[in-house]
Coordinates of C-alpha atoms in Angstrom, one line a residue:
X1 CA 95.8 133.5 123.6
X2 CA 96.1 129.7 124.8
X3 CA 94.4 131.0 128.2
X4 CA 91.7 132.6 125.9
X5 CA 91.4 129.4 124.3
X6 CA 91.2 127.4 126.8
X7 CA 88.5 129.5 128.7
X8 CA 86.0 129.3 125.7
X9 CA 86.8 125.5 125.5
X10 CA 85.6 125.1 128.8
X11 CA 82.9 127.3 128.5
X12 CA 81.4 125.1 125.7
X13 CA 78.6 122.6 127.2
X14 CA 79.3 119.0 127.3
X15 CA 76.1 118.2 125.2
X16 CA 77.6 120.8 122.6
X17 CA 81.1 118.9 122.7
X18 CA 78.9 115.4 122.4
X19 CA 77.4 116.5 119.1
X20 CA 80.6 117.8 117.4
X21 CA 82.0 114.9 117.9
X22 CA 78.8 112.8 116.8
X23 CA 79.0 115.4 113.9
X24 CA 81.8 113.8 112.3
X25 CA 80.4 110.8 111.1
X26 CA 80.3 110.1 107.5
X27 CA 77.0 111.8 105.7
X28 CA 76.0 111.6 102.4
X29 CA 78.3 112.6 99.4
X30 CA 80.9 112.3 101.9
X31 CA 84.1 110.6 100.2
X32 CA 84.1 108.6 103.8
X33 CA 80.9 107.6 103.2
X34 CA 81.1 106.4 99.5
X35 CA 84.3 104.2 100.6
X36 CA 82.0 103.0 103.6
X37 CA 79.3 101.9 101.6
X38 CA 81.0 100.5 98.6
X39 CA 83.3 98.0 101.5
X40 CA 80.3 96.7 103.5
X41 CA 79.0 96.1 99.7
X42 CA 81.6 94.6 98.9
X43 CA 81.9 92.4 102.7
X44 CA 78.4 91.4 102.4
X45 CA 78.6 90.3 98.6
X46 CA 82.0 88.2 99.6
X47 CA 79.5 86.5 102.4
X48 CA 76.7 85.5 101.0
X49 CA 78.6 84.7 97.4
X50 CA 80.5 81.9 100.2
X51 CA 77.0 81.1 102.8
X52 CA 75.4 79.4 99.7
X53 CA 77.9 78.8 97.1
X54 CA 77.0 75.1 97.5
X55 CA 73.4 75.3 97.5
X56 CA 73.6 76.3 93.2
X57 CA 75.7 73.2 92.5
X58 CA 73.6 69.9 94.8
X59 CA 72.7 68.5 91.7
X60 CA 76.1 68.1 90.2
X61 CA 77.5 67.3 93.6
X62 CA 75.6 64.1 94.2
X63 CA 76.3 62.8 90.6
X64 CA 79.7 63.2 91.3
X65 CA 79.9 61.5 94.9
X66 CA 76.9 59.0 95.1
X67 CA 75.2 61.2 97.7
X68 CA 71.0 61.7 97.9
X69 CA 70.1 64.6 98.2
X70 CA 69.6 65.2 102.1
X71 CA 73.5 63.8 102.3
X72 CA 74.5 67.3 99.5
X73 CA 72.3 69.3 101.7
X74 CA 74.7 69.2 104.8
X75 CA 77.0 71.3 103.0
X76 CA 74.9 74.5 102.4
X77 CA 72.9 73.3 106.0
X78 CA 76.8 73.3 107.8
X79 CA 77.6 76.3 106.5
X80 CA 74.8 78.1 108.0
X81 CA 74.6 76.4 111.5
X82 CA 78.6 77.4 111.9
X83 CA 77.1 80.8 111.6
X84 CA 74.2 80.4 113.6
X85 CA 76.3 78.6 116.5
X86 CA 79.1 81.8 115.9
X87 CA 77.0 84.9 116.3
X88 CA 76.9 85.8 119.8
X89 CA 81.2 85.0 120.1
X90 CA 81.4 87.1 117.0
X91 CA 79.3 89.6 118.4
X92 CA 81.4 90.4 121.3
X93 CA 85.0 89.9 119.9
X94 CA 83.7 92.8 117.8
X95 CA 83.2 94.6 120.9
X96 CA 86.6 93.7 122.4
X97 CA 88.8 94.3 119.6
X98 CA 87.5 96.9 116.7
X99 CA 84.6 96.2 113.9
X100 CA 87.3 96.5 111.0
X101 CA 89.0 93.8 112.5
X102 CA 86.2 91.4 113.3
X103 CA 85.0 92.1 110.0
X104 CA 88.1 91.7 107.8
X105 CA 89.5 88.5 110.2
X106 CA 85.8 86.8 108.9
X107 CA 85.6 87.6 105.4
X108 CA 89.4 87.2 104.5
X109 CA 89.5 83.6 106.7
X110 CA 86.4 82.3 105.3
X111 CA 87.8 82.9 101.9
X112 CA 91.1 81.4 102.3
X113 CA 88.7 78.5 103.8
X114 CA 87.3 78.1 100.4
X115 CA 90.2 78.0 98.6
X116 CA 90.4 74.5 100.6
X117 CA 86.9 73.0 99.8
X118 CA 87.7 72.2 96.0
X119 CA 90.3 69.7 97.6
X120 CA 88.0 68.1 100.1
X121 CA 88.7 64.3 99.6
X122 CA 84.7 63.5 100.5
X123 CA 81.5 64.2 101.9
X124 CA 82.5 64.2 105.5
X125 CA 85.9 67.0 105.1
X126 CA 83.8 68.9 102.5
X127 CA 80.9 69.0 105.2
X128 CA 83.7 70.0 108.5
X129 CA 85.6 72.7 106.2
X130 CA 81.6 74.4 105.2
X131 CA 81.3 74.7 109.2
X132 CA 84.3 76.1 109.5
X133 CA 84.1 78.6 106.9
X134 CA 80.2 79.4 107.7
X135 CA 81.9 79.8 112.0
X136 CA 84.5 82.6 109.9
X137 CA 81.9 84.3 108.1
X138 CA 79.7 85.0 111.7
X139 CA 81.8 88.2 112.1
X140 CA 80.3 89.6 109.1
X141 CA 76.5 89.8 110.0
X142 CA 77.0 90.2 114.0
X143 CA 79.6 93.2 113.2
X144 CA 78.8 94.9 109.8
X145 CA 75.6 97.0 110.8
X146 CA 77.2 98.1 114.1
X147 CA 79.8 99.4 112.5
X148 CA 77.3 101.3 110.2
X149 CA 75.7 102.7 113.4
X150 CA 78.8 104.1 114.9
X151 CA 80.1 105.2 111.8
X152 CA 77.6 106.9 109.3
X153 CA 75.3 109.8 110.1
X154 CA 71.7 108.7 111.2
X155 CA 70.4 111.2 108.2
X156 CA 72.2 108.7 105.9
X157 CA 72.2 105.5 108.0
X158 CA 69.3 104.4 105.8
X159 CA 70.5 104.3 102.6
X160 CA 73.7 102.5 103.9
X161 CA 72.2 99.9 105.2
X162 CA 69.9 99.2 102.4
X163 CA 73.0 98.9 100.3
X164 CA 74.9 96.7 102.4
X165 CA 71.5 94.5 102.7
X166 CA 71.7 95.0 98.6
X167 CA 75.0 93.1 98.8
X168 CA 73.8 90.6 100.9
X169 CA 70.6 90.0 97.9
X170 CA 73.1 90.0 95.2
X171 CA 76.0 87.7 96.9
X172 CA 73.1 85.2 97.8
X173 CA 71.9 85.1 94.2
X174 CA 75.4 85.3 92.8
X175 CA 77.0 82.9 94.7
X176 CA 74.5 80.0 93.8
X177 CA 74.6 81.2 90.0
X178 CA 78.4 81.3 89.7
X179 CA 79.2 77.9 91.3
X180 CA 76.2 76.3 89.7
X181 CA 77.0 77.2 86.0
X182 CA 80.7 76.9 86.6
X183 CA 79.8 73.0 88.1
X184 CA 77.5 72.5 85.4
X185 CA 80.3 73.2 82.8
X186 CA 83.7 71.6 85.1
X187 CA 82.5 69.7 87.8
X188 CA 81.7 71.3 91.7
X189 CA 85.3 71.9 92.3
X190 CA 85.6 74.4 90.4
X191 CA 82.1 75.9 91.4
X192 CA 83.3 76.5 94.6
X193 CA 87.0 77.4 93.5
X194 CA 85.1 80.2 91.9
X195 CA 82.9 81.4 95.1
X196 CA 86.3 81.5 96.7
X197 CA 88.4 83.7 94.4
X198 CA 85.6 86.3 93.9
X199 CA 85.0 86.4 97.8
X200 CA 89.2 86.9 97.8
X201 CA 88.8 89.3 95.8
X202 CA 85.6 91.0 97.3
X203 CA 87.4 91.0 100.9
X204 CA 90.3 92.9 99.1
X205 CA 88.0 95.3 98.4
X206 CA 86.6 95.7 101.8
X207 CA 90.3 96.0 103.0
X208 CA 91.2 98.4 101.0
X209 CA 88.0 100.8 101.4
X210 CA 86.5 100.4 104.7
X211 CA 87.6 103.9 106.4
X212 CA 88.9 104.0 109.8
X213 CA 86.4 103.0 113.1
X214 CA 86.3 106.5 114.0
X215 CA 84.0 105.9 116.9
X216 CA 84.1 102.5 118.3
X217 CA 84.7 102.4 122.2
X218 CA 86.4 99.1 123.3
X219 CA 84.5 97.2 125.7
X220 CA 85.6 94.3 127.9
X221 CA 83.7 90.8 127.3
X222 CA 81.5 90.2 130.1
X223 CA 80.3 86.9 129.5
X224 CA 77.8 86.9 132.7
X225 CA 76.1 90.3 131.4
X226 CA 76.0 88.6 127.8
X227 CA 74.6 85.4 129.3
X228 CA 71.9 87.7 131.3
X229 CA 70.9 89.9 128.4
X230 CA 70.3 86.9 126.3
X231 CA 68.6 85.3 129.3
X232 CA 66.2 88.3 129.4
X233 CA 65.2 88.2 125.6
X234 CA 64.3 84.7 125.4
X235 CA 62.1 85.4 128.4
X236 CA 60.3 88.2 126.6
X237 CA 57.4 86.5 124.7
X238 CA 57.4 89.1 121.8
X239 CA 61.0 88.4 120.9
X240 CA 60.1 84.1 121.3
X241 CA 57.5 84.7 119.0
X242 CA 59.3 86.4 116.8
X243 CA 62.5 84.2 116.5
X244 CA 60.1 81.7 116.0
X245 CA 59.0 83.2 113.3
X246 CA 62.2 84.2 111.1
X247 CA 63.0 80.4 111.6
X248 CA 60.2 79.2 110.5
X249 CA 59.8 80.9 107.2
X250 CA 64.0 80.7 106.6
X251 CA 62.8 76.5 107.2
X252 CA 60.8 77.1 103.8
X253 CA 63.0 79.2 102.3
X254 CA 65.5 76.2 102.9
X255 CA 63.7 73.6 102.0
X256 CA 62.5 74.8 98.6
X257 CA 65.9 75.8 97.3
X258 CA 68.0 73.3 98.5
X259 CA 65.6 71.0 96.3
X260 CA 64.0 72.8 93.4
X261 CA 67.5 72.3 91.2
X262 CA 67.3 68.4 91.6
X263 CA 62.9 68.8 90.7
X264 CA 64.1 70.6 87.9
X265 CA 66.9 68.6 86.2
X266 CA 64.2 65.4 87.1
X267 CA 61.0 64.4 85.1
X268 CA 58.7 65.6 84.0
X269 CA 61.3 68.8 83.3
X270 CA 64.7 67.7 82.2
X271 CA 66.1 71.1 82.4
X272 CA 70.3 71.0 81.3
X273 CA 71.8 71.6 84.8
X274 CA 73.0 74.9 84.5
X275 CA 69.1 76.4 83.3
X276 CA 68.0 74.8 86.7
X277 CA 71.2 76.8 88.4
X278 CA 69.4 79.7 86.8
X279 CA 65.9 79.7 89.2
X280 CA 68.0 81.0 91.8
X281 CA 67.7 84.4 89.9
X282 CA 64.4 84.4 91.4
X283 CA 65.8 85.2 94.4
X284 CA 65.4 88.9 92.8
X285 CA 62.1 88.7 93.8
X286 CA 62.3 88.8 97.4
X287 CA 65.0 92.4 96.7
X288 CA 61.6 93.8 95.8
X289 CA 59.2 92.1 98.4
X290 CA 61.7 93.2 101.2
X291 CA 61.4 96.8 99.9
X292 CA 57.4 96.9 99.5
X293 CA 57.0 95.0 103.6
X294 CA 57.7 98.6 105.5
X295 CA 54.7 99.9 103.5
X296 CA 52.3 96.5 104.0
X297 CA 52.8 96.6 107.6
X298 CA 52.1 100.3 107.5
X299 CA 48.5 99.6 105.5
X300 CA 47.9 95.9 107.8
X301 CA 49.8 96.2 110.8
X302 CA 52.5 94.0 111.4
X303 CA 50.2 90.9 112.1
X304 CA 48.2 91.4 109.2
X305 CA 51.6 91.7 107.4
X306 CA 52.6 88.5 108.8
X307 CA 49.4 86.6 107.8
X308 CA 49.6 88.3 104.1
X309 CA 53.2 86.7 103.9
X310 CA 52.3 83.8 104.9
X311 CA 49.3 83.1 102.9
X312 CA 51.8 84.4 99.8
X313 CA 54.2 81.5 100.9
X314 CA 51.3 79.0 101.0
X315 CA 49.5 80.0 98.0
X316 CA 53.2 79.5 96.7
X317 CA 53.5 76.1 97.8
X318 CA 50.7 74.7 96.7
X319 CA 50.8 75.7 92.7
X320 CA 54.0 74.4 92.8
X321 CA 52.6 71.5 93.1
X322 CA 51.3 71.6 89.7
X323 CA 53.4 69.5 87.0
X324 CA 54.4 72.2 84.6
X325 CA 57.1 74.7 84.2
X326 CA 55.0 77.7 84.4
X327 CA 53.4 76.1 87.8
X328 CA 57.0 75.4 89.2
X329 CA 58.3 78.7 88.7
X330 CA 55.2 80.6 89.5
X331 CA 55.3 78.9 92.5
X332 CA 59.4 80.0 93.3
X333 CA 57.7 83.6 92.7
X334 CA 55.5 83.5 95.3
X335 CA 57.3 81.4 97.6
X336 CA 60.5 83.9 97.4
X337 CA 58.3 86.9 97.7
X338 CA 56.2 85.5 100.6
X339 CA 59.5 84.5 102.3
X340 CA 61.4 87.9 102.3
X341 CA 57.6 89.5 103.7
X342 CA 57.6 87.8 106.4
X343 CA 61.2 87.9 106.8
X344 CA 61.7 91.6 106.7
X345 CA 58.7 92.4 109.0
X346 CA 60.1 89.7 111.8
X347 CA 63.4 91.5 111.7
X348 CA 62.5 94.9 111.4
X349 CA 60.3 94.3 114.9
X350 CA 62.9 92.7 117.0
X351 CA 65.0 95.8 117.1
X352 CA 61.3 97.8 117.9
X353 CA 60.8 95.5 120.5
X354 CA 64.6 95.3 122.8
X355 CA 64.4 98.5 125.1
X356 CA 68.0 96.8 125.7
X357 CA 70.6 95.1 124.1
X358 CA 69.5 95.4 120.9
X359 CA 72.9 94.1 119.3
X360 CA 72.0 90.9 121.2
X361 CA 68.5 90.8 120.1
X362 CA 69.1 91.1 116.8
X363 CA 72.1 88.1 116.7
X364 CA 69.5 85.8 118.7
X365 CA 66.7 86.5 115.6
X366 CA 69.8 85.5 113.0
X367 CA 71.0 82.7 115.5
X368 CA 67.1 81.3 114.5
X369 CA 66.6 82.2 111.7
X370 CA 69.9 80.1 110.2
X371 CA 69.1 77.5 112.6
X372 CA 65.6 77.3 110.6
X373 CA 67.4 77.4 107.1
X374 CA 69.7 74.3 108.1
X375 CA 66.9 72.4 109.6
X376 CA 64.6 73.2 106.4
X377 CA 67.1 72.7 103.9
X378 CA 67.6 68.9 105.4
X379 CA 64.7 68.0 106.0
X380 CA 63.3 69.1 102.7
X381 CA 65.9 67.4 100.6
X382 CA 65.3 64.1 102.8
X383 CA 61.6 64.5 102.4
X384 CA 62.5 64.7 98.5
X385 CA 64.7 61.9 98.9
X386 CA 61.0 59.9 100.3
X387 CA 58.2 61.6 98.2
X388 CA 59.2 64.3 95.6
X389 CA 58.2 67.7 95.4
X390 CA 55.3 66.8 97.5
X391 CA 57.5 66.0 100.1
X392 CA 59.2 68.9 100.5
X393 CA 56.1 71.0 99.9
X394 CA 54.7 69.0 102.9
X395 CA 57.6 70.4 105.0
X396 CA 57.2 73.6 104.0
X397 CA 53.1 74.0 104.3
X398 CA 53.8 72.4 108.1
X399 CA 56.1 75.4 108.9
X400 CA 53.8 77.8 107.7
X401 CA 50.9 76.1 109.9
X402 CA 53.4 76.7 112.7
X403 CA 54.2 80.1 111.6
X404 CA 50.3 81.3 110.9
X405 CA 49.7 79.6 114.5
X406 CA 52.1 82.2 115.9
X407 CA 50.6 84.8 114.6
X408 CA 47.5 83.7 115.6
X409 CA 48.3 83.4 119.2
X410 CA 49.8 86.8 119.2
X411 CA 46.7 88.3 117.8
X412 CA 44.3 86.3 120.1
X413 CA 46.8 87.7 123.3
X414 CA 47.0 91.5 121.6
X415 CA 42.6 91.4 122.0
X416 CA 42.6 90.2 125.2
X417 CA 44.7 92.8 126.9
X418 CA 43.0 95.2 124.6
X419 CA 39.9 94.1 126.5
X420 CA 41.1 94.0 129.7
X421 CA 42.4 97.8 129.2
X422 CA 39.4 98.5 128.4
X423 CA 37.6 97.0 131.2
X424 CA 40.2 98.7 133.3
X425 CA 39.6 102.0 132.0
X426 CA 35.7 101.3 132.6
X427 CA 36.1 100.1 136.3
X428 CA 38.0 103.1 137.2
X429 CA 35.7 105.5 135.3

């Protein structure tokens, strides 16, 4: 019998092995997958609740510590450069020593990190520790959708990463609600003491769900082949145009939300400080926009897309220039739902566009597209600081210039080799 055995096992084909082994990935109605889905929930929630849980409470934190508003902006704009600068390190300890690991290391430390800021003595520890913790929370993003990959069925890899992307939505939106109505009512302090205990608590969660990495493969860190890959997207014009892209509409997205709480509490509005906490449930918005972009780019192409969201944006911008509340939040609307367009469709094409490294491609597009939220976010509030709303509407419309000049010149290059195909095809005709 163990002769017979063997002799059919070696009989069997290794394609045939390949897929029974590819075969045991979580599908869905799977408990495995269930548990998988609810902890990168859970993982994304805990690190977007912590990317922006100072963003909600600016107001309240330069009333407390003398600080203008482009001086409170460095400690949402930190956060998110620690990440940015992180990404690519993150990327590959992931590779070296397990996803779960990576990811629970991340969330877990950049929780504990928050736990700290309530006890930051000023501006420049409270601006060091948001870094630190946004440096932690890098494993998160550069890991979590790998680990989705590797782990869930591709018939059911689609709804799992919409609800991991969910958790992303709501952790963004609920971390900038929670700390800003828990400042408005106690001070920032305990804004961010909140952030921290229900990331604690999410990253528990995570720990206590996340099944097994099944099939992950070690890999050694090669830091030449890293260096080379990265070296070869940043040569390839698409993916340029397209990092430039994500940063420039995450510089709006930035800019408009670092400030709109201080417009807000200010004249001609005087909304209590908590109500102006509450425009961040706009962010809703873009849950919906992101949703609807596969189907605009499918109906425009992904140019046309592109131009759509970033008239939306500007259209946006502009009636938020008008004086009233209806104007102001109107504007948000647009502004949200323009931003998560473009967005979505920027993303969505870098990993159409890498033949290779598509891990690396994607972390260079998030590498930009924080970069572009901590740039925005400063230089809005500082434009504030100078000129208002106007200000940092100016900022805004300037990166949406940029961003529709892109666009442009990709369309202008994608008719001219269109043309010269065709006066190929005609020369050899």
């Amino acid at each position: 019998m163990p002769a017979a055995s063997t002799g059919a096992s070696a009989a069997v084909p290794p394609d045939a092995r390949a897929a029974a082994v590819t075969d045991l990935r979580h599908r869905a109605g799977e408990p495995g997958y269930r548990r998988a889905n609810l902890a990168l929930f859970a993982a994304g929630m805990a690190t977007f609740v912590l990317l922006y849980c100072t963003q909600g409470l600016l107001p309240v934190l330069s009333a407390d510590l003398g600080l203008t508003p482009g001086q409170a902006s460095w400690t949402a704009s930190a956060a998110t450069l620690g990440l940015a600068v992180a990404l690519l390190p993150a990327s590959a300890l992931s590779d070296r020593y397990g996803r779960t690991a990576v990811m629970t290391a991340s969330v877990s430390g950049a929780a504990l990190i928050g736990l700290a800021l309530p006890f930051a003595p000023d501006l420049t520890a409270l601006v060091a520790l948001r870094a630190l913790q946004g440096a932690a929370l890098a494993g998160l993003p550069a890991t979590a959708m790998a680990y989705l990959a590797e782990e869930v069925h591709p018939s059911a890899l689609a709804g799992a990463m919409g609800l991991y992307v969910a958790g992303n939505s709501i952790g963004g939106m609920g971390g900038r609600l929670l700390s800003g109505w828990t400042a408005a009512a106690w001070g920032w302090r305990w804004g961010v003491a909140s952030t921290a205990v229900l990331a604690l608590a999410c990253a528990a969660a995570f720990r206590l769900l996340v099944p097994a990495a099944r099939h992950f493969r070690r890999a050694p860190v090669d830091p030449r082949a890293l260096a080379r890959t990265v070296a070869g997207h940043l040569r390839n014009p698409l993916l340029a145009r397209l990092y430039a892209l994500g940063a420039l509409f995450m510089a709006v997205f930035g800019a408009v939300y670092t400030t709109a709480g201080y417009r807000l509490i200010a004249e001609p509005f005087r909304l209590p400080e908590s109500a102006a906490a509450s425009v961040f449930a706009v962010y809703l918005v873009g849950t919906a926009t992101s949703a609807g972009a596969g189907r605009l780019a499918g109906r425009l192409g992904r140019r046309g897309a592109l131009y759509a969201a970033t008239g939306t944006t500007v259209a946006g911008l502009l009636v938020s220039l008008g004086d009233t509340l209806v104007c102001a939040l109107l504007g948000l609307v647009l502004i949200t739902g323009g931003f998560f367009a473009g967005h979505a469709v920027a993303s969505s094409s870098v990993g159409r566009t890498a033949a290779t490294g598509r891990a690396q491609a994607s972390a260079l597009y998030l590498i930009a597209y924080y970069t572009g939220n901590s740039l925005g976010g400063t230089l809005g509030a500082d434009a504030f600081h100078a000129a208002g709303w106007p200000g940092t509407a100016a900022v805004g419309l300037t990166a949406m210039v940029l961003a529709a000049g892109v666009t442009l010149y990709a369309t202008r290059r994608a008719l001219a080799d269109r043309r010269a195909g065709v006066r190929a095809l005609s020369g050899s005709a």
